[in-house]
Short mmCIF file of C-alpha atoms in Angstrom, two decimals:
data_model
loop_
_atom_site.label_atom_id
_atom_site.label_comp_id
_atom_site.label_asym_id
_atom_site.label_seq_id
_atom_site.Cartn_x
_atom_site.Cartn_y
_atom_site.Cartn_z
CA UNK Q 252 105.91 127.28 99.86
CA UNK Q 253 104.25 130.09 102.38
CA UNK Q 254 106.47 131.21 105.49
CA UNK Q 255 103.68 129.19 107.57
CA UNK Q 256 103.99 125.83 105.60
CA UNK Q 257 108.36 125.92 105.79
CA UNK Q 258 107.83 126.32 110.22
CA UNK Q 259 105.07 123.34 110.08
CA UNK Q 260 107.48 120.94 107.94
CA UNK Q 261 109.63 119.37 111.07
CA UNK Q 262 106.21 118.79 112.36
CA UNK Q 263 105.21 116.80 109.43
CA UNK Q 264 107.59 114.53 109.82
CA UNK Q 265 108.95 111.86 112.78
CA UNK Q 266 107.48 111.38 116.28
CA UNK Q 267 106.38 115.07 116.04
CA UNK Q 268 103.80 114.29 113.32
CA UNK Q 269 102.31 111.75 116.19
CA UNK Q 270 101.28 115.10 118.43
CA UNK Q 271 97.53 115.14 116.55
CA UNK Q 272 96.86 111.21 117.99
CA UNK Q 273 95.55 111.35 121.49
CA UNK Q 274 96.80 108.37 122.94
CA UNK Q 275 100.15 109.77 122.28
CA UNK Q 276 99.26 113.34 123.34
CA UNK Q 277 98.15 111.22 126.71
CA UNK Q 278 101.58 109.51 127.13
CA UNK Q 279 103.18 112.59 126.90
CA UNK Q 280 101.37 114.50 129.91
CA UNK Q 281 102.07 111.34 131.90
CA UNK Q 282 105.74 111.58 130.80
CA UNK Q 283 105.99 115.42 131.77
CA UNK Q 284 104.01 114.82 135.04
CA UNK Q 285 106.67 111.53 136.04
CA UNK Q 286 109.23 114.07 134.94
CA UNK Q 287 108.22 117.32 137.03
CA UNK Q 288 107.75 114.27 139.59
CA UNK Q 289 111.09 113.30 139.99
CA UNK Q 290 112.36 116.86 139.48
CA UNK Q 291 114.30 115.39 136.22
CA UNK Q 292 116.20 112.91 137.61
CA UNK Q 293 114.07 110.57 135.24
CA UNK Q 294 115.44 112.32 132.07
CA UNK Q 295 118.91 112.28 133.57
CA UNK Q 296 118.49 108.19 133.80
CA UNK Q 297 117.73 108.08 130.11
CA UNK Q 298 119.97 110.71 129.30
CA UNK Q 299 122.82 108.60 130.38
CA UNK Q 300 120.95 105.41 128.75
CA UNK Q 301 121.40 107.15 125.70
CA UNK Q 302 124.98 108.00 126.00
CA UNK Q 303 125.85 104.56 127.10
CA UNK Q 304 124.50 102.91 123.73
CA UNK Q 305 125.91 105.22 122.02
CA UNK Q 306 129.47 105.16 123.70
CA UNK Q 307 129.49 101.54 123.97
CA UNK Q 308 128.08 99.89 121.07
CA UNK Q 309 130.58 98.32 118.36
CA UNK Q 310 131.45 98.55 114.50
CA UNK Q 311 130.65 94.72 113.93
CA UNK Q 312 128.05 92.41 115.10
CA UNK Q 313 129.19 89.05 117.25
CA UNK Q 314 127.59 87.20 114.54
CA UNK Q 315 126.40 87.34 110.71
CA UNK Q 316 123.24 88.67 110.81
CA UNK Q 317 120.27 90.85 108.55
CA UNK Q 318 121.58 94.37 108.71
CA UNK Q 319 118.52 96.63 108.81
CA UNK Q 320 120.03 100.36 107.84
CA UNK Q 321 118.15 103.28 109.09
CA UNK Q 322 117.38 106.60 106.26
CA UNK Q 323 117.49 109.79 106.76
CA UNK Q 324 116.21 113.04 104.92
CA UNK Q 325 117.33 113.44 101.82
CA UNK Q 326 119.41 117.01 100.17
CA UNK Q 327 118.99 117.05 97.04
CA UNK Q 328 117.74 113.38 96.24
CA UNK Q 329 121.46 112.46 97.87
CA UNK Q 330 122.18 110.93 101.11
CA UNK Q 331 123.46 113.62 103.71
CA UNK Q 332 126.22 113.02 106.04
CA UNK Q 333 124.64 111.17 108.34
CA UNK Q 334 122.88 108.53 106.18
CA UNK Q 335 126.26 108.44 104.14
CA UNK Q 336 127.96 107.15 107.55
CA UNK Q 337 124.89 104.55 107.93
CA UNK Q 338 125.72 103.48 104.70
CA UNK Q 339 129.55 103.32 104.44
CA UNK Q 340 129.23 101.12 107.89
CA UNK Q 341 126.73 98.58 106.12
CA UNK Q 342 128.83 98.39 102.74
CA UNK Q 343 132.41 97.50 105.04
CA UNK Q 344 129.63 94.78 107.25
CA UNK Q 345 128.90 93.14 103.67
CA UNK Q 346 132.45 93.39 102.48
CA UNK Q 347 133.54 91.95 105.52
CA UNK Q 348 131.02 88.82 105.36
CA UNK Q 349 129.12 89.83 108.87
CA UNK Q 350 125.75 91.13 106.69
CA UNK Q 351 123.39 87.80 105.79
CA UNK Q 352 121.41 90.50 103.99
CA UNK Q 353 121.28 94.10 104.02
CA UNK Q 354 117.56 96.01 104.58
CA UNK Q 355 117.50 99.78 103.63
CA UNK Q 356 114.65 101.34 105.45
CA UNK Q 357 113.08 104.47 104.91
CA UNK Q 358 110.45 106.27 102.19
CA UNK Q 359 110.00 109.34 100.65
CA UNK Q 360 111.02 112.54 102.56
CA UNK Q 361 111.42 116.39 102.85
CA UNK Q 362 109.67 116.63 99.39
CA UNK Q 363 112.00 114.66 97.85
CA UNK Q 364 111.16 112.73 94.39
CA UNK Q 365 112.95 109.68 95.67
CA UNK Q 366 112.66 107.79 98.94
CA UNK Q 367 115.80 107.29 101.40
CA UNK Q 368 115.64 103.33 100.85
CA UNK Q 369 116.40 104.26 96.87
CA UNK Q 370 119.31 106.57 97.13
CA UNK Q 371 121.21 104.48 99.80
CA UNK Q 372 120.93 101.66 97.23
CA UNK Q 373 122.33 103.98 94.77
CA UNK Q 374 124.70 105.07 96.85
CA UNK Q 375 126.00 101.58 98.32
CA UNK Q 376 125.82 100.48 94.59
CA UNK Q 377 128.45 103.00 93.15
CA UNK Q 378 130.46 102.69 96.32
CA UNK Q 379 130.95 98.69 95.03
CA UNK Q 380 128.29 97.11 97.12
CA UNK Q 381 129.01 92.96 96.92
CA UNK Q 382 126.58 91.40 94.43
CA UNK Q 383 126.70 88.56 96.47
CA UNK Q 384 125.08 90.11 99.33
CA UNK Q 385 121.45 90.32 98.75
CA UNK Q 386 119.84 93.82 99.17
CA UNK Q 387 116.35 94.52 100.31
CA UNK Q 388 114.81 98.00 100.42
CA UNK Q 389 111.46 99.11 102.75
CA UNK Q 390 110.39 102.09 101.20
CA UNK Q 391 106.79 102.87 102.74
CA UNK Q 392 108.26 104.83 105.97
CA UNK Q 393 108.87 108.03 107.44
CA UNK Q 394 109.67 107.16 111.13
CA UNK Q 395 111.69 104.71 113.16
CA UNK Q 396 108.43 102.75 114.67
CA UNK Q 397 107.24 102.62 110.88
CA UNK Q 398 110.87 101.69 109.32
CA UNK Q 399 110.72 98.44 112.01
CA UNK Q 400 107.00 97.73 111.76
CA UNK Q 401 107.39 97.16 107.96
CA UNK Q 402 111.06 95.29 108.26
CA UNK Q 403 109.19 93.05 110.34
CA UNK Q 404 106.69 92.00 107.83
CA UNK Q 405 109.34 91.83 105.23
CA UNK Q 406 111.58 89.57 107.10
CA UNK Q 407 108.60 87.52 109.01
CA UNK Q 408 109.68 83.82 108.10
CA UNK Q 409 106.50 81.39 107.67
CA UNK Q 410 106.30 80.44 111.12
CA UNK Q 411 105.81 83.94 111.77
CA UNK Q 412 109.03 83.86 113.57
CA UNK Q 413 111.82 87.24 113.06
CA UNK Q 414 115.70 86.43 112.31
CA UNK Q 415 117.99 88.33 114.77
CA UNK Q 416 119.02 91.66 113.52
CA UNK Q 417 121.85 94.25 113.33
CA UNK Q 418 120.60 97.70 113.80
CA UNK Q 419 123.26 100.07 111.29
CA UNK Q 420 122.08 104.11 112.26
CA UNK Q 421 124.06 106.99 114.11
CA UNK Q 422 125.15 106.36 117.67
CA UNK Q 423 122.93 109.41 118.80
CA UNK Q 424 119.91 107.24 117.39
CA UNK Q 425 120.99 103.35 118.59
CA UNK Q 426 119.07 103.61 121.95
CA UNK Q 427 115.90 104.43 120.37
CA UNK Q 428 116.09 102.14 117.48
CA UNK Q 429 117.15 99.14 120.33
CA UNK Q 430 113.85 99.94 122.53
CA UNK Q 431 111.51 100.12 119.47
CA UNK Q 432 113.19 96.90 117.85
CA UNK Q 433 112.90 95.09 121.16
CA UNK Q 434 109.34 95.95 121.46
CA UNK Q 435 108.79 94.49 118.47
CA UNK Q 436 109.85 91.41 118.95
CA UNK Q 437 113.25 91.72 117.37
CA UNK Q 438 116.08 90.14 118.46
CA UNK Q 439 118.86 92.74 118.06
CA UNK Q 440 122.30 94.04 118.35
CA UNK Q 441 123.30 97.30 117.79
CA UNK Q 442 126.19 99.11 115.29
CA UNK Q 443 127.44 102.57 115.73
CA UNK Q 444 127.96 104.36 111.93
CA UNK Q 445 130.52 106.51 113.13
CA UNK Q 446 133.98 105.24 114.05
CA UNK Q 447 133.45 106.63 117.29
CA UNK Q 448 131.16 108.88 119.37
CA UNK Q 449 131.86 112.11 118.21
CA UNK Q 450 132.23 115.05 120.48
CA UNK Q 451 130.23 118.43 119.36
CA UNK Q 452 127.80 120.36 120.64
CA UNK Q 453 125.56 119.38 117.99
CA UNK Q 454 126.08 115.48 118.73
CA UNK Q 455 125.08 116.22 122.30
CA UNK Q 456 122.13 118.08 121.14
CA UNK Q 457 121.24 114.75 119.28
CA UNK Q 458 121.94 112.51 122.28
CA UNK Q 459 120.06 114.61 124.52
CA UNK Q 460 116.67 115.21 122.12
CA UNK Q 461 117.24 111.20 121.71
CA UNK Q 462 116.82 110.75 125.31
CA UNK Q 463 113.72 113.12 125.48
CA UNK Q 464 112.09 111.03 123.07
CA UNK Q 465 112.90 107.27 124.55
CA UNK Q 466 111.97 108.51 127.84
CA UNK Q 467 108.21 109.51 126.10
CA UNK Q 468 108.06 106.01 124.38
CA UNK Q 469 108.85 104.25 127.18
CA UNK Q 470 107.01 106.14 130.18
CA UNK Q 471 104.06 106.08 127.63
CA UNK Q 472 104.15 102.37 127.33
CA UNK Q 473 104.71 101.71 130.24
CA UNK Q 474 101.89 103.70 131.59
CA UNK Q 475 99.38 102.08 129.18
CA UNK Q 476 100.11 98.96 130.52
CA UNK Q 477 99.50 99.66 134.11
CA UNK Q 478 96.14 101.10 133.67
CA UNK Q 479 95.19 98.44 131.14
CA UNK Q 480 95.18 100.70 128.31
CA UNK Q 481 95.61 98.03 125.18
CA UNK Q 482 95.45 100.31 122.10
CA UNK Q 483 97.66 103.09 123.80
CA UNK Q 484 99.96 100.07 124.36
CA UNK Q 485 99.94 98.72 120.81
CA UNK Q 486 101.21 102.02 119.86
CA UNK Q 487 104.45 100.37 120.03
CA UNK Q 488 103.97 97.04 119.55
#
């Protein structure tokens, strides 16, 4: 792989891979104009949005629901530590009787031979995953937006109708997930993986690059639909 190709990967992947479409190159000069605008009070707003969720949000849903479990990039074909804490929390949900089902999402990633939806199954399996709790895996994704759009056709009952939903991912990533589920018709509650919020400088780094990118969705969307701008605004829909 040439020096040039290993700097371009991040960009491959995630909302950053979006940056060649030019509806979503528009919603992001909109976003940086409202944010100069305010002199970055906006960001602050959905900086604390973000911290909220993830401060805030519990280890069990009120109810038994689907459990939709968001991947991550893979090391090695295995789960890193991240996905492994998405995991653990959805194998103790179906242990404890709260998962109705449980949805991996995610597909193929970083170059790796297997997709994220694969080895969390393999993962939750050896970890003694409850045969009685059926497992579903959505393996054709390499973003949030795209892990949701295709748990929504896999879950779509004939009516056309969506069951509610648990959202399982890192509390960093809840607030995102929550506004992209919502948008989508979902009918959600959120679950922090981790125990608590943790307190690092790289967990802030997380919650604060989450808040960047919610406060481009939703300024974006937003924006589309004020000025009548339908395909910008099925972006995220």
């Amino acid at each position: 792989m040439t020096h040039r190709s290993v700097l371009l990967k991040p960009l491959r992947r995630g909302i950053w891979r979006y940056l060649r479409d030019a509806d979503v190159l528009h919603g992001a000069v909109v976003t940086l104009v409202t944010l100069v605008g305010t002199g970055g009070l906006l960001y602050v707003g959905y900086l604390l949005h973000v911290a909220r969720v993830a401060l805030r949000s519990p280890l069990e849903p009120t109810r038994r629901l689907a459990v939709l479990v968001f991947g991550r990039m893979l090391v090695s074909d295995r789960p890193e530590h991240d996905y492994r804490q998405r995991l653990a929390r959805s194998l103790l949900l179906a242990q404890q009787g709260l998962a109705e089902r449980v949805m991996l999402l995610g597909g193929r990633s970083g170059g790796s031979t297997m997709t994220e939806a694969a080895a969390g199954e393999r993962w939750l399996r050896d970890e003694g995953f409850p045969g009685v709790v059926p497992m579903q895996l959505e393996q054709a994704s390499i973003d949030s937006l795209e892990n949701l759009r295709h748990a929504r056709s896999l879950l779509a009952r004939d009516d056309e109708s969506l069951p509610p939903v648990c959202l399982v991912t890192s509390r960093y990533h809840l607030a995102r997930c929550q506004l992209l589920a919502r948008r989508l018709g979902f009918d959600v509650e959120t679950v922090g993986a981790e125990a608590a919020l943790p307190r690092n400088v790289r967990y802030l780094r997380r919650i604060a690059l989450e808040a960047g990118y919610l406060m481009w969705i939703d300024i974006a969307v937003r924006w589309a639909r004020l000025i009548g701008h339908r395909r910008m605004a099925d972006r995220v829909s």
